[in-house]
Amino acid sequence: MRNLVKIGAMVVAIGCIFAFSSCKKSAKCKNSEYPYWCSSAKTCCSYKYYDGHGTCWSTMEGCRSSGYACQTCHIED
Protein backbone atom coordinates (compact mmCIF):
# COMPACT_ATOMS: atom_id res chain seq x y z
CA MET A 1 0.00 0.00 0.00
CA ARG A 2 2.81 2.39 0.90
CA ASN A 3 4.54 1.78 -2.46
CA LEU A 4 1.25 2.45 -4.27
CA VAL A 5 0.99 5.88 -2.61
CA LYS A 6 4.58 6.72 -3.57
CA ILE A 7 3.99 5.66 -7.18
CA GLY A 8 0.76 7.66 -7.30
CA ALA A 9 2.51 10.76 -5.95
CA MET A 10 5.29 10.38 -8.53
CA VAL A 11 2.78 10.05 -11.37
CA VAL A 12 0.95 13.18 -10.21
CA ALA A 13 4.23 15.11 -9.86
CA ILE A 14 5.42 14.07 -13.32
CA GLY A 15 2.03 14.99 -14.77
CA CYS A 16 2.19 18.46 -13.20
CA ILE A 17 5.74 19.04 -14.43
CA PHE A 18 4.74 18.02 -17.95
CA ALA A 19 1.62 20.23 -17.89
CA PHE A 20 3.50 23.31 -16.73
CA SER A 21 6.41 22.86 -19.10
CA SER A 22 4.18 22.34 -22.13
CA CYS A 23 2.34 25.62 -21.47
CA LYS A 24 5.49 27.71 -21.41
CA LYS A 25 6.22 29.46 -24.69
CA SER A 26 9.77 30.24 -25.56
CA ALA A 27 10.26 33.61 -27.21
CA LYS A 28 12.60 33.19 -30.14
CA CYS A 29 13.02 36.86 -31.08
CA LYS A 30 14.37 38.42 -27.90
CA ASN A 31 16.19 41.34 -29.57
CA SER A 32 13.78 44.30 -29.83
CA GLU A 33 15.39 45.30 -33.16
CA TYR A 34 14.20 42.00 -34.71
CA PRO A 35 10.73 41.36 -33.23
CA TYR A 36 9.21 39.42 -36.16
CA TRP A 37 9.43 35.61 -36.18
CA CYS A 38 9.56 34.02 -39.65
CA SER A 39 8.59 30.45 -38.85
CA SER A 40 9.37 28.79 -42.20
CA ALA A 41 12.86 30.28 -42.29
CA LYS A 42 13.29 29.96 -38.51
CA THR A 43 14.77 33.44 -38.27
CA CYS A 44 13.96 36.81 -36.71
CA CYS A 45 13.40 39.93 -38.83
CA SER A 46 13.26 43.66 -38.28
CA TYR A 47 10.34 43.94 -40.72
CA LYS A 48 7.18 41.95 -41.46
CA TYR A 49 8.28 40.30 -44.74
CA TYR A 50 11.21 38.00 -45.44
CA ASP A 51 12.54 36.95 -48.85
CA GLY A 52 14.15 33.72 -47.66
CA HIS A 53 17.60 34.94 -48.70
CA GLY A 54 18.60 37.06 -45.71
CA THR A 55 16.70 40.30 -46.33
CA CYS A 56 13.70 41.61 -44.38
CA TRP A 57 11.28 44.02 -46.04
CA SER A 58 8.75 46.53 -44.72
CA THR A 59 6.29 45.89 -47.58
CA MET A 60 5.23 42.82 -49.53
CA GLU A 61 5.72 44.73 -52.80
CA GLY A 62 9.33 45.49 -51.91
CA CYS A 63 9.93 41.90 -50.93
CA ARG A 64 8.46 40.60 -54.19
CA SER A 65 10.73 42.96 -56.12
CA SER A 66 13.64 40.83 -54.88
CA GLY A 67 12.43 38.04 -57.15
CA TYR A 68 12.22 35.50 -54.32
CA ALA A 69 9.17 33.92 -52.72
CA CYS A 70 8.28 36.04 -49.68
CA GLN A 71 6.76 35.06 -46.39
CA THR A 72 4.91 37.09 -43.79
CA CYS A 73 6.48 37.10 -40.36
CA HIS A 74 4.67 37.70 -37.07
CA ILE A 75 5.42 39.32 -33.76
CA GLU A 76 5.38 36.63 -31.09
CA ASP A 77 2.61 36.72 -28.50
CSV table of N, CA and C in Angstrom, one decimal:
chain,number,residue,atom,x,y,z
A,1,MET,N,0.8,-1.2,0.0
A,1,MET,CA,0.0,0.0,0.0
A,1,MET,C,0.9,1.3,0.0
A,2,ARG,N,1.9,1.2,0.8
A,2,ARG,CA,2.8,2.4,0.9
A,2,ARG,C,3.5,2.7,-0.4
A,3,ASN,N,3.9,1.6,-1.1
A,3,ASN,CA,4.5,1.8,-2.5
A,3,ASN,C,3.5,2.3,-3.5
A,4,LEU,N,2.3,2.0,-3.4
A,4,LEU,CA,1.2,2.4,-4.3
A,4,LEU,C,1.1,4.0,-4.1
A,5,VAL,N,1.1,4.4,-2.9
A,5,VAL,CA,1.0,5.9,-2.6
A,5,VAL,C,2.2,6.6,-3.2
A,6,LYS,N,3.4,6.1,-3.0
A,6,LYS,CA,4.6,6.7,-3.6
A,6,LYS,C,4.5,6.8,-5.1
A,7,ILE,N,4.1,5.7,-5.7
A,7,ILE,CA,4.0,5.7,-7.2
A,7,ILE,C,2.9,6.7,-7.6
A,8,GLY,N,1.8,6.7,-7.0
A,8,GLY,CA,0.8,7.7,-7.3
A,8,GLY,C,1.2,9.1,-7.2
A,9,ALA,N,2.0,9.4,-6.1
A,9,ALA,CA,2.5,10.8,-5.9
A,9,ALA,C,3.5,11.1,-7.1
A,10,MET,N,4.3,10.1,-7.5
A,10,MET,CA,5.3,10.4,-8.5
A,10,MET,C,4.6,10.6,-9.9
A,11,VAL,N,3.5,9.9,-10.1
A,11,VAL,CA,2.8,10.0,-11.4
A,11,VAL,C,2.1,11.4,-11.4
A,12,VAL,N,1.6,11.9,-10.3
A,12,VAL,CA,0.9,13.2,-10.2
A,12,VAL,C,2.0,14.3,-10.4
A,13,ALA,N,3.2,14.1,-9.7
A,13,ALA,CA,4.2,15.1,-9.9
A,13,ALA,C,4.7,15.2,-11.3
A,14,ILE,N,5.0,14.1,-11.9
A,14,ILE,CA,5.4,14.1,-13.3
A,14,ILE,C,4.4,14.7,-14.2
A,15,GLY,N,3.1,14.4,-14.0
A,15,GLY,CA,2.0,15.0,-14.8
A,15,GLY,C,2.0,16.5,-14.6
A,16,CYS,N,2.2,17.0,-13.4
A,16,CYS,CA,2.2,18.5,-13.2
A,16,CYS,C,3.4,19.1,-13.9
A,17,ILE,N,4.5,18.5,-13.8
A,17,ILE,CA,5.7,19.0,-14.4
A,17,ILE,C,5.5,19.1,-15.9
A,18,PHE,N,5.0,18.0,-16.5
A,18,PHE,CA,4.7,18.0,-18.0
A,18,PHE,C,3.7,19.1,-18.3
A,19,ALA,N,2.7,19.2,-17.6
A,19,ALA,CA,1.6,20.2,-17.9
A,19,ALA,C,2.2,21.6,-17.8
A,20,PHE,N,3.0,22.0,-16.8
A,20,PHE,CA,3.5,23.3,-16.7
A,20,PHE,C,4.6,23.6,-17.8
A,21,SER,N,5.4,22.6,-18.1
A,21,SER,CA,6.4,22.9,-19.1
A,21,SER,C,5.8,23.0,-20.5
A,22,SER,N,4.8,22.3,-20.8
A,22,SER,CA,4.2,22.3,-22.1
A,22,SER,C,3.4,23.6,-22.4
A,23,CYS,N,3.1,24.3,-21.3
A,23,CYS,CA,2.3,25.6,-21.5
A,23,CYS,C,3.3,26.8,-21.7
A,24,LYS,N,4.5,26.6,-21.3
A,24,LYS,CA,5.5,27.7,-21.4
A,24,LYS,C,5.9,27.9,-22.9
A,25,LYS,N,5.8,29.1,-23.3
A,25,LYS,CA,6.2,29.5,-24.7
A,25,LYS,C,7.6,30.1,-24.6
A,26,SER,N,8.4,29.7,-25.5
A,26,SER,CA,9.8,30.2,-25.6
A,26,SER,C,9.8,31.3,-26.6
A,27,ALA,N,10.2,32.5,-26.2
A,27,ALA,CA,10.3,33.6,-27.2
A,27,ALA,C,11.6,33.4,-28.0
A,28,LYS,N,11.4,33.4,-29.3
A,28,LYS,CA,12.6,33.2,-30.1
A,28,LYS,C,13.3,34.5,-30.5
A,29,CYS,N,12.5,35.6,-30.7
A,29,CYS,CA,13.0,36.9,-31.1
A,29,CYS,C,13.1,37.8,-29.9
A,30,LYS,N,14.2,37.7,-29.1
A,30,LYS,CA,14.4,38.4,-27.9
A,30,LYS,C,15.0,39.8,-28.1
A,31,ASN,N,15.6,40.0,-29.3
A,31,ASN,CA,16.2,41.3,-29.6
A,31,ASN,C,15.1,42.2,-30.1
A,32,SER,N,14.9,43.4,-29.5
A,32,SER,CA,13.8,44.3,-29.8
A,32,SER,C,14.0,44.9,-31.2
A,33,GLU,N,15.2,44.8,-31.8
A,33,GLU,CA,15.4,45.3,-33.2
A,33,GLU,C,14.9,44.3,-34.2
A,34,TYR,N,14.7,43.1,-33.8
A,34,TYR,CA,14.2,42.0,-34.7
A,34,TYR,C,13.0,41.3,-34.1
A,35,PRO,N,11.9,42.0,-34.0
A,35,PRO,CA,10.7,41.4,-33.2
A,35,PRO,C,9.9,40.4,-34.0
A,36,TYR,N,10.1,40.3,-35.3
A,36,TYR,CA,9.2,39.4,-36.2
A,36,TYR,C,9.8,38.0,-36.3
A,37,TRP,N,9.0,37.0,-36.0
A,37,TRP,CA,9.4,35.6,-36.2
A,37,TRP,C,8.9,35.1,-37.5
A,38,CYS,N,9.9,34.6,-38.3
A,38,CYS,CA,9.6,34.0,-39.6
A,38,CYS,C,9.7,32.5,-39.5
A,39,SER,N,8.6,31.9,-39.3
A,39,SER,CA,8.6,30.4,-38.9
A,39,SER,C,9.2,29.5,-39.9
A,40,SER,N,8.8,29.7,-41.2
A,40,SER,CA,9.4,28.8,-42.2
A,40,SER,C,10.9,28.9,-42.3
A,41,ALA,N,11.4,30.1,-42.2
A,41,ALA,CA,12.9,30.3,-42.3
A,41,ALA,C,13.5,30.1,-40.9
A,42,LYS,N,12.8,30.1,-39.9
A,42,LYS,CA,13.3,30.0,-38.5
A,42,LYS,C,14.3,31.1,-38.2
A,43,THR,N,13.9,32.3,-38.5
A,43,THR,CA,14.8,33.4,-38.3
A,43,THR,C,13.9,34.6,-37.8
A,44,CYS,N,14.6,35.6,-37.2
A,44,CYS,CA,14.0,36.8,-36.7
A,44,CYS,C,14.2,37.9,-37.7
A,45,CYS,N,13.3,38.8,-37.9
A,45,CYS,CA,13.4,39.9,-38.8
A,45,CYS,C,13.1,41.3,-38.2
A,46,SER,N,13.6,42.3,-38.8
A,46,SER,CA,13.3,43.7,-38.3
A,46,SER,C,12.0,44.2,-38.9
A,47,TYR,N,11.6,43.6,-40.0
A,47,TYR,CA,10.3,43.9,-40.7
A,47,TYR,C,9.4,42.7,-40.9
A,48,LYS,N,8.2,43.0,-41.4
A,48,LYS,CA,7.2,42.0,-41.5
A,48,LYS,C,7.3,40.9,-42.6
A,49,TYR,N,8.2,41.2,-43.6
A,49,TYR,CA,8.3,40.3,-44.7
A,49,TYR,C,9.7,39.8,-44.9
A,50,TYR,N,9.9,38.6,-45.3
A,50,TYR,CA,11.2,38.0,-45.4
A,50,TYR,C,11.3,37.3,-46.8
A,51,ASP,N,12.4,37.5,-47.5
A,51,ASP,CA,12.5,36.9,-48.8
A,51,ASP,C,13.2,35.6,-48.9
A,52,GLY,N,13.5,35.1,-47.7
A,52,GLY,CA,14.2,33.7,-47.7
A,52,GLY,C,15.6,33.7,-48.0
A,53,HIS,N,16.2,34.9,-48.3
A,53,HIS,CA,17.6,34.9,-48.7
A,53,HIS,C,18.3,36.0,-47.9
A,54,GLY,N,17.9,36.2,-46.6
A,54,GLY,CA,18.6,37.1,-45.7
A,54,GLY,C,18.2,38.5,-45.6
A,55,THR,N,17.1,38.9,-46.4
A,55,THR,CA,16.7,40.3,-46.3
A,55,THR,C,15.3,40.4,-45.8
A,56,CYS,N,15.0,41.3,-44.9
A,56,CYS,CA,13.7,41.6,-44.4
A,56,CYS,C,13.2,42.9,-45.1
A,57,TRP,N,11.9,42.9,-45.3
A,57,TRP,CA,11.3,44.0,-46.0
A,57,TRP,C,10.1,44.6,-45.3
A,58,SER,N,9.9,45.9,-45.4
A,58,SER,CA,8.7,46.5,-44.7
A,58,SER,C,7.4,46.4,-45.5
A,59,THR,N,7.5,46.1,-46.8
A,59,THR,CA,6.3,45.9,-47.6
A,59,THR,C,6.4,44.6,-48.4
A,60,MET,N,5.3,44.0,-48.7
A,60,MET,CA,5.2,42.8,-49.5
A,60,MET,C,5.7,43.2,-51.0
A,61,GLU,N,5.3,44.3,-51.4
A,61,GLU,CA,5.7,44.7,-52.8
A,61,GLU,C,7.2,44.8,-52.9
A,62,GLY,N,7.9,45.4,-51.9
A,62,GLY,CA,9.3,45.5,-51.9
A,62,GLY,C,10.0,44.1,-51.9
A,63,CYS,N,9.4,43.3,-51.0
A,63,CYS,CA,9.9,41.9,-50.9
A,63,CYS,C,9.8,41.1,-52.3
A,64,ARG,N,8.7,41.3,-52.9
A,64,ARG,CA,8.5,40.6,-54.2
A,64,ARG,C,9.4,41.1,-55.3
A,65,SER,N,9.8,42.4,-55.1
A,65,SER,CA,10.7,43.0,-56.1
A,65,SER,C,12.1,42.3,-56.1
A,66,SER,N,12.4,41.5,-55.0
A,66,SER,CA,13.6,40.8,-54.9
A,66,SER,C,13.7,39.6,-55.8
A,67,GLY,N,12.5,39.2,-56.3
A,67,GLY,CA,12.4,38.0,-57.2
A,67,GLY,C,12.3,36.7,-56.4
A,68,TYR,N,12.3,36.7,-55.1
A,68,TYR,CA,12.2,35.5,-54.3
A,68,TYR,C,10.8,35.4,-53.8
A,69,ALA,N,10.5,34.1,-53.4
A,69,ALA,CA,9.2,33.9,-52.7
A,69,ALA,C,9.2,34.5,-51.3
A,70,CYS,N,8.3,35.3,-51.0
A,70,CYS,CA,8.3,36.0,-49.7
A,70,CYS,C,7.3,35.4,-48.7
A,71,GLN,N,7.6,35.5,-47.4
A,71,GLN,CA,6.8,35.1,-46.4
A,71,GLN,C,6.5,36.2,-45.4
A,72,THR,N,5.3,36.1,-44.8
A,72,THR,CA,4.9,37.1,-43.8
A,72,THR,C,5.4,36.6,-42.4
A,73,CYS,N,6.0,37.4,-41.7
A,73,CYS,CA,6.5,37.1,-40.4
A,73,CYS,C,5.6,37.7,-39.3
A,74,HIS,N,5.6,37.2,-38.1
A,74,HIS,CA,4.7,37.7,-37.1
A,74,HIS,C,5.4,38.0,-35.8
A,75,ILE,N,4.9,39.0,-35.1
A,75,ILE,CA,5.4,39.3,-33.8
A,75,ILE,C,4.9,38.2,-32.8
A,76,GLU,N,5.8,37.7,-32.0
A,76,GLU,CA,5.4,36.6,-31.1
A,76,GLU,C,4.5,37.2,-30.0
A,77,ASP,N,3.5,36.3,-29.6
A,77,ASP,CA,2.6,36.7,-28.5
A,77,ASP,C,3.3,36.5,-27.2
